[in-house]
Amino acid sequence: MLRISIIVFAATVMLAGAAYADPIEGNWKTQSGETAAIGGCGSAFCITLKTGKHAGKQIGQMKAGGEGNYAGSITDPADDKTYKGKANLNGSALKMSGCVFGGLICKSQNWSKQ
């Protein structure tokens, strides 16, 4: 009986964890057509490329700021330069931005949920 209770408890905890996943988590199609995976890593969300020339490379880290907004850092995988990053989630669309000079110069991409 104890064994069954432990199994039921473990299954409940696993299902509850999936139900509370942040909407930013999952696979995203980048503007250039690659797939990026966003998942929890400590107190932030790590962004890792899954396909393309730089597959397996972590290209960013974001923390939730509320109301679909995230802030952190984003790395251009082509030149390994890291920028102040932000993301805005709106349904199945994610706008990613990287900025320099205190936000004076920014580049943005629109990603879509896969």
JSON list of C-alpha atoms in Angstrom, two decimals:
[
{"chain": "A", "resi": 1, "resn": "MET", "atom": "CA", "xyz": [0.00, 0.00, 0.00]},
{"chain": "A", "resi": 2, "resn": "LEU", "atom": "CA", "xyz": [2.85, 2.40, 0.81]},
{"chain": "A", "resi": 3, "resn": "ARG", "atom": "CA", "xyz": [4.48, 1.68, -2.55]},
{"chain": "A", "resi": 4, "resn": "ILE", "atom": "CA", "xyz": [1.26, 2.57, -4.42]},
{"chain": "A", "resi": 5, "resn": "SER", "atom": "CA", "xyz": [0.90, 5.78, -2.40]},
{"chain": "A", "resi": 6, "resn": "ILE", "atom": "CA", "xyz": [4.45, 6.81, -3.27]},
{"chain": "A", "resi": 7, "resn": "ILE", "atom": "CA", "xyz": [3.88, 6.12, -6.97]},
{"chain": "A", "resi": 8, "resn": "VAL", "atom": "CA", "xyz": [0.62, 8.10, -6.98]},
{"chain": "A", "resi": 9, "resn": "PHE", "atom": "CA", "xyz": [2.29, 10.99, -5.16]},
{"chain": "A", "resi": 10, "resn": "ALA", "atom": "CA", "xyz": [5.25, 11.03, -7.59]},
{"chain": "A", "resi": 11, "resn": "ALA", "atom": "CA", "xyz": [2.91, 11.00, -10.60]},
{"chain": "A", "resi": 12, "resn": "THR", "atom": "CA", "xyz": [0.87, 13.85, -9.13]},
{"chain": "A", "resi": 13, "resn": "VAL", "atom": "CA", "xyz": [3.98, 15.96, -8.51]},
{"chain": "A", "resi": 14, "resn": "MET", "atom": "CA", "xyz": [5.22, 15.37, -12.06]},
{"chain": "A", "resi": 15, "resn": "LEU", "atom": "CA", "xyz": [1.86, 16.33, -13.58]},
{"chain": "A", "resi": 16, "resn": "ALA", "atom": "CA", "xyz": [1.59, 19.40, -11.38]},
{"chain": "A", "resi": 17, "resn": "GLY", "atom": "CA", "xyz": [5.05, 20.53, -12.48]},
{"chain": "A", "resi": 18, "resn": "ALA", "atom": "CA", "xyz": [4.03, 20.28, -16.14]},
{"chain": "A", "resi": 19, "resn": "ALA", "atom": "CA", "xyz": [0.83, 22.22, -15.45]},
{"chain": "A", "resi": 20, "resn": "TYR", "atom": "CA", "xyz": [2.82, 25.11, -13.94]},
{"chain": "A", "resi": 21, "resn": "ALA", "atom": "CA", "xyz": [5.37, 25.39, -16.76]},
{"chain": "A", "resi": 22, "resn": "ASP", "atom": "CA", "xyz": [5.97, 28.97, -17.83]},
{"chain": "A", "resi": 23, "resn": "PRO", "atom": "CA", "xyz": [4.47, 29.84, -21.25]},
{"chain": "A", "resi": 24, "resn": "ILE", "atom": "CA", "xyz": [7.92, 30.82, -22.59]},
{"chain": "A", "resi": 25, "resn": "GLU", "atom": "CA", "xyz": [9.17, 27.26, -22.14]},
{"chain": "A", "resi": 26, "resn": "GLY", "atom": "CA", "xyz": [9.20, 25.07, -25.22]},
{"chain": "A", "resi": 27, "resn": "ASN", "atom": "CA", "xyz": [10.52, 25.01, -28.76]},
{"chain": "A", "resi": 28, "resn": "TRP", "atom": "CA", "xyz": [10.52, 28.18, -30.84]},
{"chain": "A", "resi": 29, "resn": "LYS", "atom": "CA", "xyz": [11.15, 28.74, -34.54]},
{"chain": "A", "resi": 30, "resn": "THR", "atom": "CA", "xyz": [13.60, 31.62, -34.91]},
{"chain": "A", "resi": 31, "resn": "GLN", "atom": "CA", "xyz": [13.33, 34.25, -37.62]},
{"chain": "A", "resi": 32, "resn": "SER", "atom": "CA", "xyz": [16.12, 32.49, -39.53]},
{"chain": "A", "resi": 33, "resn": "GLY", "atom": "CA", "xyz": [14.25, 29.15, -39.42]},
{"chain": "A", "resi": 34, "resn": "GLU", "atom": "CA", "xyz": [16.23, 27.35, -36.71]},
{"chain": "A", "resi": 35, "resn": "THR", "atom": "CA", "xyz": [14.70, 25.82, -33.61]},
{"chain": "A", "resi": 36, "resn": "ALA", "atom": "CA", "xyz": [15.55, 27.21, -30.19]},
{"chain": "A", "resi": 37, "resn": "ALA", "atom": "CA", "xyz": [14.58, 25.49, -26.95]},
{"chain": "A", "resi": 38, "resn": "ILE", "atom": "CA", "xyz": [13.70, 27.60, -23.92]},
{"chain": "A", "resi": 39, "resn": "GLY", "atom": "CA", "xyz": [13.66, 25.83, -20.58]},
{"chain": "A", "resi": 40, "resn": "GLY", "atom": "CA", "xyz": [14.20, 26.43, -16.91]},
{"chain": "A", "resi": 41, "resn": "CYS", "atom": "CA", "xyz": [17.75, 26.60, -15.59]},
{"chain": "A", "resi": 42, "resn": "GLY", "atom": "CA", "xyz": [17.92, 27.65, -11.98]},
{"chain": "A", "resi": 43, "resn": "SER", "atom": "CA", "xyz": [16.02, 30.88, -11.43]},
{"chain": "A", "resi": 44, "resn": "ALA", "atom": "CA", "xyz": [16.07, 31.81, -15.14]},
{"chain": "A", "resi": 45, "resn": "PHE", "atom": "CA", "xyz": [15.17, 30.42, -18.56]},
{"chain": "A", "resi": 46, "resn": "CYS", "atom": "CA", "xyz": [18.01, 29.27, -20.80]},
{"chain": "A", "resi": 47, "resn": "ILE", "atom": "CA", "xyz": [17.81, 29.54, -24.58]},
{"chain": "A", "resi": 48, "resn": "THR", "atom": "CA", "xyz": [19.65, 26.84, -26.53]},
{"chain": "A", "resi": 49, "resn": "LEU", "atom": "CA", "xyz": [19.73, 26.33, -30.28]},
{"chain": "A", "resi": 50, "resn": "LYS", "atom": "CA", "xyz": [18.58, 22.85, -31.29]},
{"chain": "A", "resi": 51, "resn": "THR", "atom": "CA", "xyz": [19.11, 23.04, -35.06]},
{"chain": "A", "resi": 52, "resn": "GLY", "atom": "CA", "xyz": [21.33, 24.84, -37.54]},
{"chain": "A", "resi": 53, "resn": "LYS", "atom": "CA", "xyz": [25.02, 25.64, -37.69]},
{"chain": "A", "resi": 54, "resn": "HIS", "atom": "CA", "xyz": [25.22, 26.45, -33.96]},
{"chain": "A", "resi": 55, "resn": "ALA", "atom": "CA", "xyz": [23.05, 23.58, -32.64]},
{"chain": "A", "resi": 56, "resn": "GLY", "atom": "CA", "xyz": [23.69, 22.86, -28.97]},
{"chain": "A", "resi": 57, "resn": "LYS", "atom": "CA", "xyz": [24.92, 26.37, -28.20]},
{"chain": "A", "resi": 58, "resn": "GLN", "atom": "CA", "xyz": [23.29, 28.29, -25.34]},
{"chain": "A", "resi": 59, "resn": "ILE", "atom": "CA", "xyz": [22.47, 31.74, -26.68]},
{"chain": "A", "resi": 60, "resn": "GLY", "atom": "CA", "xyz": [20.75, 33.43, -23.79]},
{"chain": "A", "resi": 61, "resn": "GLN", "atom": "CA", "xyz": [19.24, 33.56, -20.35]},
{"chain": "A", "resi": 62, "resn": "MET", "atom": "CA", "xyz": [16.07, 35.41, -19.35]},
{"chain": "A", "resi": 63, "resn": "LYS", "atom": "CA", "xyz": [14.20, 36.00, -16.11]},
{"chain": "A", "resi": 64, "resn": "ALA", "atom": "CA", "xyz": [10.47, 36.58, -15.94]},
{"chain": "A", "resi": 65, "resn": "GLY", "atom": "CA", "xyz": [9.41, 40.15, -15.26]},
{"chain": "A", "resi": 66, "resn": "GLY", "atom": "CA", "xyz": [5.65, 39.60, -15.30]},
{"chain": "A", "resi": 67, "resn": "GLU", "atom": "CA", "xyz": [2.91, 40.11, -17.87]},
{"chain": "A", "resi": 68, "resn": "GLY", "atom": "CA", "xyz": [4.78, 38.24, -20.62]},
{"chain": "A", "resi": 69, "resn": "ASN", "atom": "CA", "xyz": [7.97, 40.29, -20.27]},
{"chain": "A", "resi": 70, "resn": "TYR", "atom": "CA", "xyz": [11.42, 38.79, -19.73]},
{"chain": "A", "resi": 71, "resn": "ALA", "atom": "CA", "xyz": [14.88, 40.35, -19.36]},
{"chain": "A", "resi": 72, "resn": "GLY", "atom": "CA", "xyz": [18.42, 39.03, -19.38]},
{"chain": "A", "resi": 73, "resn": "SER", "atom": "CA", "xyz": [21.09, 38.47, -21.99]},
{"chain": "A", "resi": 74, "resn": "ILE", "atom": "CA", "xyz": [21.18, 37.21, -25.55]},
{"chain": "A", "resi": 75, "resn": "THR", "atom": "CA", "xyz": [24.22, 36.08, -27.53]},
{"chain": "A", "resi": 76, "resn": "ASP", "atom": "CA", "xyz": [24.63, 36.31, -31.29]},
{"chain": "A", "resi": 77, "resn": "PRO", "atom": "CA", "xyz": [25.89, 32.80, -32.10]},
{"chain": "A", "resi": 78, "resn": "ALA", "atom": "CA", "xyz": [27.69, 33.98, -35.25]},
{"chain": "A", "resi": 79, "resn": "ASP", "atom": "CA", "xyz": [30.13, 36.26, -33.43]},
{"chain": "A", "resi": 80, "resn": "ASP", "atom": "CA", "xyz": [29.73, 35.21, -29.75]},
{"chain": "A", "resi": 81, "resn": "LYS", "atom": "CA", "xyz": [28.87, 38.78, -28.69]},
{"chain": "A", "resi": 82, "resn": "THR", "atom": "CA", "xyz": [26.44, 39.04, -25.79]},
{"chain": "A", "resi": 83, "resn": "TYR", "atom": "CA", "xyz": [23.91, 41.84, -25.49]},
{"chain": "A", "resi": 84, "resn": "LYS", "atom": "CA", "xyz": [21.37, 43.03, -22.96]},
{"chain": "A", "resi": 85, "resn": "GLY", "atom": "CA", "xyz": [18.27, 41.13, -23.98]},
{"chain": "A", "resi": 86, "resn": "LYS", "atom": "CA", "xyz": [14.56, 41.27, -23.51]},
{"chain": "A", "resi": 87, "resn": "ALA", "atom": "CA", "xyz": [11.63, 39.23, -24.70]},
{"chain": "A", "resi": 88, "resn": "ASN", "atom": "CA", "xyz": [7.92, 39.87, -24.92]},
{"chain": "A", "resi": 89, "resn": "LEU", "atom": "CA", "xyz": [5.52, 36.94, -25.14]},
{"chain": "A", "resi": 90, "resn": "ASN", "atom": "CA", "xyz": [2.15, 37.49, -26.82]},
{"chain": "A", "resi": 91, "resn": "GLY", "atom": "CA", "xyz": [0.27, 34.22, -27.32]},
{"chain": "A", "resi": 92, "resn": "SER", "atom": "CA", "xyz": [2.38, 32.04, -29.61]},
{"chain": "A", "resi": 93, "resn": "ALA", "atom": "CA", "xyz": [4.62, 34.94, -30.72]},
{"chain": "A", "resi": 94, "resn": "LEU", "atom": "CA", "xyz": [7.85, 35.90, -28.97]},
{"chain": "A", "resi": 95, "resn": "LYS", "atom": "CA", "xyz": [9.65, 39.14, -29.78]},
{"chain": "A", "resi": 96, "resn": "MET", "atom": "CA", "xyz": [13.34, 38.85, -28.87]},
{"chain": "A", "resi": 97, "resn": "SER", "atom": "CA", "xyz": [15.56, 41.95, -28.70]},
{"chain": "A", "resi": 98, "resn": "GLY", "atom": "CA", "xyz": [19.23, 42.56, -28.05]},
{"chain": "A", "resi": 99, "resn": "CYS", "atom": "CA", "xyz": [20.52, 46.07, -27.30]},
{"chain": "A", "resi": 100, "resn": "VAL", "atom": "CA", "xyz": [23.79, 47.97, -26.81]},
{"chain": "A", "resi": 101, "resn": "PHE", "atom": "CA", "xyz": [24.63, 51.46, -25.56]},
{"chain": "A", "resi": 102, "resn": "GLY", "atom": "CA", "xyz": [21.92, 51.44, -22.90]},
{"chain": "A", "resi": 103, "resn": "GLY", "atom": "CA", "xyz": [19.21, 50.51, -25.38]},
{"chain": "A", "resi": 104, "resn": "LEU", "atom": "CA", "xyz": [20.08, 53.08, -28.06]},
{"chain": "A", "resi": 105, "resn": "ILE", "atom": "CA", "xyz": [20.76, 50.45, -30.70]},
{"chain": "A", "resi": 106, "resn": "CYS", "atom": "CA", "xyz": [18.61, 47.32, -30.74]},
{"chain": "A", "resi": 107, "resn": "LYS", "atom": "CA", "xyz": [17.96, 44.41, -33.08]},
{"chain": "A", "resi": 108, "resn": "SER", "atom": "CA", "xyz": [14.78, 42.38, -32.82]},
{"chain": "A", "resi": 109, "resn": "GLN", "atom": "CA", "xyz": [13.51, 39.06, -34.10]},
{"chain": "A", "resi": 110, "resn": "ASN", "atom": "CA", "xyz": [10.07, 37.51, -34.01]},
{"chain": "A", "resi": 111, "resn": "TRP", "atom": "CA", "xyz": [9.92, 33.85, -33.04]},
{"chain": "A", "resi": 112, "resn": "SER", "atom": "CA", "xyz": [6.91, 31.52, -33.23]},
{"chain": "A", "resi": 113, "resn": "LYS", "atom": "CA", "xyz": [5.98, 28.65, -30.91]},
{"chain": "A", "resi": 114, "resn": "GLN", "atom": "CA", "xyz": [6.36, 25.21, -32.45]}
]
